C-alpha cells in the first residue's frame, strides 16, 4: 500500500509538473504570437484593396487566432480558476452564450433556440465560467450539424438544481467514443484541442454540479448540465 501510495503521488507530481510546463510554454508563446499578429496587421494595412495578398494575410490571421485559442485552453487547463459565485440570472448567462454562438452562424440554415425558465433568476454561479461552458457545448453542437439543423438550449428548474440541456440535431457520437468524450485532448476534429469538454466538466463540478451526455448517431446529441441553485446545497449534497 505504501508503494502504491508513493507511485500515485509521483504520478500526481508528474502531472503537476507537466501542467506547469504547459502553462509556462503557453505563456512564453503568447508574446511572440502577439508580435506576429501585430506585424501582419500592419502589412495588411499597407496592401492595396485588390491585392491577393490580403486573402493570404487573412488566413494567417485566422491561424494566429487558432493558436491563441489553443494556448488559452491549455493555460486554463493547467491553471484552473476557482469559480467566483454570484447570485445571478442563469437565463441571462445562457442568453449571452447563445448570442455569441449566433454570431458564428449568421447566414447559414442553422437555428439556435433558447427556452428560458423564469424560476432561475437567481442561481449561485460564476456567470463567466458557466457562459463559457454553454458556449463550448453550443459550438460543439453547431460543428456537429455539418451546416444545417438546430441547436436548442433549454433551461428547467428542478428541486435544488438548475438544469440546462444543450441539444443538437447533428451527426451524433459513436458509442465507443462516449467514454472518452470528457478526457483531456480527446478530439475527432482536425482543429480541435480536445480540452473543451474536460474544461466544461471541471467547471460544472467546481460548482457542485454534473454534466451528462446522450447521443444517437445520425440523429443528434444532448448534453445536460445540472447546477445547484445554492452553493450550500452543493456541499450538503457532496457530503452525503
Ligand atoms: P474539441 O471540440 O476541441 O474536439 P471537446 O472536448 O469540446 O474538444 O470535444 C471532444 C470531442 O467530442 C469532439 O472532437 C467531438 O468528437 C465530440 N463531440 C463533442 N460535442 C459533440 C456534439 N455535440 N456532437 C458530436 N460530437 C461531439
Coordinates of C-alpha atoms and ligand atoms in Angstrom, one line a residue:
X1 CA 0.0 0.0 0.0
X2 CA 2.9 2.3 0.9
X3 CA 4.4 1.6 -2.5
X4 CA 1.1 2.1 -4.3
X5 CA 0.7 5.4 -2.5
X6 CA 4.1 6.5 -3.4
X7 CA 3.6 5.6 -7.1
X8 CA 0.3 7.6 -7.2
X9 CA 2.0 10.5 -5.5
X10 CA 4.7 10.6 -8.0
X11 CA 2.2 10.4 -10.9
X12 CA 0.3 13.3 -9.4
X13 CA 3.5 15.3 -9.1
X14 CA 4.5 14.3 -12.6
X15 CA 1.1 15.6 -13.9
X16 CA 1.5 18.8 -11.9
X17 CA 5.0 19.3 -13.5
X18 CA 3.5 18.7 -16.9
X19 CA 0.8 21.3 -16.2
X20 CA 3.4 23.8 -15.1
X21 CA 5.4 23.1 -18.2
X22 CA 2.4 23.5 -20.4
X23 CA 1.4 26.7 -18.7
X24 CA 4.9 28.1 -18.9
X25 CA 5.1 27.3 -22.6
X26 CA 1.7 28.7 -23.4
X27 CA 2.7 31.9 -21.6
X28 CA 6.0 32.1 -23.5
X29 CA 4.4 31.6 -26.9
X30 CA 1.8 34.3 -26.3
X31 CA 4.1 37.3 -26.6
X32 CA 5.9 36.4 -29.8
X33 CA 2.5 35.5 -31.2
X34 CA 1.1 38.9 -30.3
X35 CA 4.1 40.3 -32.1
X36 CA 3.4 38.3 -35.3
X37 CA -0.3 39.3 -35.2
X38 CA 0.7 43.0 -34.9
X39 CA 3.1 42.8 -37.9
X40 CA 0.5 41.0 -40.0
X41 CA -1.9 43.7 -39.2
X42 CA 0.5 46.5 -40.3
X43 CA 1.4 44.7 -43.5
X44 CA -2.3 44.2 -44.2
X45 CA -3.0 47.9 -43.9
X46 CA -0.3 48.7 -46.5
X47 CA -1.7 46.3 -49.1
X48 CA -4.0 47.7 -51.8
X49 CA -7.6 46.6 -51.5
X50 CA -7.4 44.4 -54.6
X51 CA -4.2 42.6 -53.6
X52 CA -4.4 38.8 -53.5
X53 CA -2.0 39.1 -50.5
X54 CA -5.0 40.2 -48.4
X55 CA -6.6 36.8 -48.6
X56 CA -3.3 35.1 -47.5
X57 CA -2.9 37.5 -44.6
X58 CA -6.5 36.8 -43.5
X59 CA -5.6 33.1 -43.5
X60 CA -2.5 33.8 -41.4
X61 CA -4.6 35.9 -39.0
X62 CA -7.1 33.0 -38.7
X63 CA -4.3 30.6 -37.9
X64 CA -2.9 33.0 -35.3
X65 CA -6.3 33.2 -33.7
X66 CA -6.5 29.4 -33.7
X67 CA -3.1 29.1 -31.9
X68 CA -4.3 31.8 -29.4
X69 CA -7.3 29.7 -28.6
X70 CA -5.3 26.6 -28.1
X71 CA -3.0 28.5 -25.8
X72 CA -5.7 29.9 -23.7
X73 CA -7.4 26.5 -23.4
X74 CA -4.1 25.0 -22.4
X75 CA -3.4 27.7 -19.8
X76 CA -6.8 27.3 -18.4
X77 CA -6.4 23.6 -18.2
X78 CA -3.1 23.8 -16.4
X79 CA -4.2 26.6 -14.1
X80 CA -7.8 26.1 -13.2
X81 CA -9.6 29.1 -11.6
X82 CA -12.0 28.7 -8.7
X83 CA -15.5 30.0 -9.5
X84 CA -16.5 33.4 -8.3
X85 CA -20.0 32.8 -7.2
X86 CA -22.7 35.4 -7.7
X87 CA -26.5 35.2 -7.4
X88 CA -27.3 35.8 -11.0
X89 CA -29.9 35.1 -13.6
X90 CA -29.0 31.8 -15.3
X91 CA -31.3 32.7 -18.2
X92 CA -29.1 35.8 -18.9
X93 CA -25.9 33.7 -18.7
X94 CA -27.4 31.3 -21.3
X95 CA -28.6 34.2 -23.4
X96 CA -25.1 35.6 -23.6
X97 CA -23.7 32.3 -24.7
X98 CA -26.5 31.9 -27.3
X99 CA -25.8 35.4 -28.6
X100 CA -22.1 34.6 -29.1
X101 CA -22.9 31.3 -30.8
X102 CA -25.4 33.0 -33.1
X103 CA -22.7 35.4 -34.2
X104 CA -20.8 32.4 -35.6
X105 CA -23.7 31.1 -37.7
X106 CA -25.1 34.1 -39.5
X107 CA -26.3 33.4 -43.0
X108 CA -26.4 29.6 -42.6
X109 CA -29.5 27.4 -42.2
X110 CA -28.8 26.8 -38.6
X111 CA -31.3 27.7 -35.9
X112 CA -30.3 28.3 -32.3
X113 CA -33.2 28.2 -30.0
X114 CA -33.3 29.3 -26.3
X115 CA -36.0 28.2 -23.9
X116 CA -35.8 30.0 -20.6
X117 CA -37.2 29.3 -17.2
X118 CA -38.3 32.3 -15.0
X119 CA -37.7 30.3 -11.8
X120 CA -33.9 30.5 -12.5
X121 CA -33.4 34.2 -12.0
X122 CA -31.2 33.8 -9.0
X123 CA -28.8 30.9 -9.2
X124 CA -25.5 31.0 -7.4
X125 CA -22.9 30.6 -10.1
X126 CA -19.9 32.1 -11.9
X127 CA -21.6 33.7 -14.9
X128 CA -18.4 34.0 -16.9
X129 CA -17.5 30.3 -16.3
X130 CA -20.9 28.9 -17.0
X131 CA -21.3 31.1 -20.1
X132 CA -18.0 29.5 -21.3
X133 CA -19.3 26.0 -20.6
X134 CA -22.6 26.7 -22.5
X135 CA -20.8 28.4 -25.4
X136 CA -18.5 25.4 -25.7
X137 CA -21.4 23.0 -25.8
X138 CA -23.2 25.2 -28.3
X139 CA -20.1 25.5 -30.6
X140 CA -19.6 21.7 -30.5
X141 CA -23.3 21.3 -31.3
X142 CA -23.1 23.7 -34.3
X143 CA -20.0 21.9 -35.6
X144 CA -21.8 18.6 -35.4
X145 CA -24.6 19.9 -37.7
X146 CA -22.4 20.0 -40.8
X147 CA -24.0 23.2 -41.9
X148 CA -27.7 22.6 -41.3
X149 CA -30.0 21.9 -38.4
X150 CA -30.9 23.1 -34.9
X151 CA -29.2 23.5 -31.5
X152 CA -31.6 24.1 -28.7
X153 CA -30.7 25.4 -25.2
X154 CA -33.4 24.6 -22.6
X155 CA -33.4 25.7 -19.0
X156 CA -35.5 24.0 -16.4
X157 CA -35.7 24.2 -12.6
X158 CA -35.7 21.1 -10.6
X159 CA -35.7 20.7 -6.8
X160 CA -32.4 22.3 -5.6
X161 CA -30.9 22.3 -9.1
X162 CA -31.0 24.2 -12.4
X163 CA -30.9 22.0 -15.5
X164 CA -29.6 23.3 -18.8
X165 CA -29.9 21.0 -21.8
X166 CA -28.0 21.7 -25.0
X167 CA -29.4 19.5 -27.7
X168 CA -28.4 19.4 -31.4
X169 CA -29.7 17.6 -34.4
X170 CA -26.2 16.8 -35.6
X171 CA -24.3 13.7 -36.6
X172 CA -24.2 12.2 -33.1
X173 CA -21.4 10.4 -31.3
X174 CA -20.3 6.9 -31.9
X175 CA -20.9 4.7 -28.7
X176 CA -17.3 3.8 -28.5
X177 CA -16.3 7.5 -28.3
X178 CA -18.6 8.3 -25.5
X179 CA -16.4 7.1 -22.6
X180 CA -13.5 9.3 -23.9
X181 CA -15.5 12.4 -24.5
X182 CA -14.6 14.3 -21.3
X183 CA -10.9 13.2 -21.4
X184 CA -8.4 16.0 -22.0
X185 CA -7.1 16.1 -25.5
X186 CA -9.7 13.7 -26.9
X187 CA -10.8 15.1 -30.2
X188 CA -12.0 13.9 -33.5
X189 CA -11.6 17.4 -35.2
X190 CA -8.5 18.5 -37.2
X191 CA -8.5 21.8 -35.4
X192 CA -9.7 20.7 -32.0
X193 CA -7.7 20.8 -28.8
X194 CA -9.9 18.2 -27.1
X195 CA -9.9 20.4 -24.0
X196 CA -13.4 21.9 -24.3
X197 CA -15.4 19.2 -22.6
X198 CA -12.9 18.4 -19.9
X199 CA -12.8 22.1 -19.0
X200 CA -16.6 22.2 -19.1
X201 CA -16.8 19.2 -16.8
X202 CA -14.3 20.7 -14.4
X203 CA -16.1 24.0 -14.2
X204 CA -19.5 22.3 -13.6
X205 CA -18.1 20.1 -10.9
X206 CA -16.4 23.0 -9.2
X207 CA -20.0 24.4 -9.0
X208 CA -21.1 21.2 -7.3
X209 CA -22.9 20.1 -10.4
X210 CA -22.5 17.5 -13.0
X211 CA -22.7 17.1 -16.8
X212 CA -24.0 14.2 -18.8
X213 CA -24.3 13.2 -22.4
X214 CA -26.5 11.1 -24.5
X215 CA -26.3 10.6 -28.2
X216 CA -27.9 8.8 -31.1
X217 CA -25.6 8.5 -34.2
X218 CA -27.2 10.2 -37.2
X219 CA -29.8 11.9 -35.0
X220 CA -28.1 14.2 -32.5
X221 CA -26.6 14.7 -29.1
X222 CA -27.8 16.2 -25.9
X223 CA -25.6 17.4 -23.1
X224 CA -27.3 18.1 -19.7
X225 CA -25.8 20.3 -17.1
X226 CA -27.0 20.4 -13.5
X227 CA -26.1 23.3 -11.3
X228 CA -27.1 23.6 -7.7
X229 CA -29.3 26.6 -7.1
X230 CA -27.3 27.4 -3.9
X231 CA -23.7 26.8 -3.2
X232 CA -24.7 25.4 0.2
X233 CA -26.8 22.7 -1.3
X234 CA -23.8 21.7 -3.3
X235 CA -21.7 21.0 -0.3
X236 CA -24.6 19.4 1.6
X237 CA -25.0 17.1 -1.4
X238 CA -21.4 16.1 -1.7
X239 CA -21.1 15.4 2.0
X240 CA -23.9 12.8 1.8
Ligands
LIG1 P1 -12.8 19.6 -29.4 O1 -14.1 20.4 -29.7 O2 -11.6 20.5 -29.4 O3 -12.6 18.4 -30.2 P2 -14.1 18.8 -27.0 O4 -13.6 18.3 -25.7 O5 -15.1 20.0 -26.9 O6 -12.9 19.1 -27.9 O7 -14.9 17.6 -27.7 C1 -14.3 16.4 -27.8 C2 -14.9 15.6 -28.9 O8 -16.3 15.2 -28.6 C3 -15.1 16.3 -30.3 O9 -13.9 16.2 -31.0 C4 -16.2 15.5 -30.9 O10 -15.8 14.3 -31.5 C5 -17.1 15.1 -29.7 N1 -18.3 16.0 -29.5 C6 -18.4 16.9 -28.6 N2 -19.6 17.5 -28.7 C7 -20.3 16.9 -29.7 C8 -21.6 17.0 -30.4 N3 -22.5 17.9 -29.9 N4 -21.9 16.2 -31.4 C9 -21.0 15.3 -31.9 N5 -19.7 15.1 -31.3 C10 -19.4 15.9 -30.3

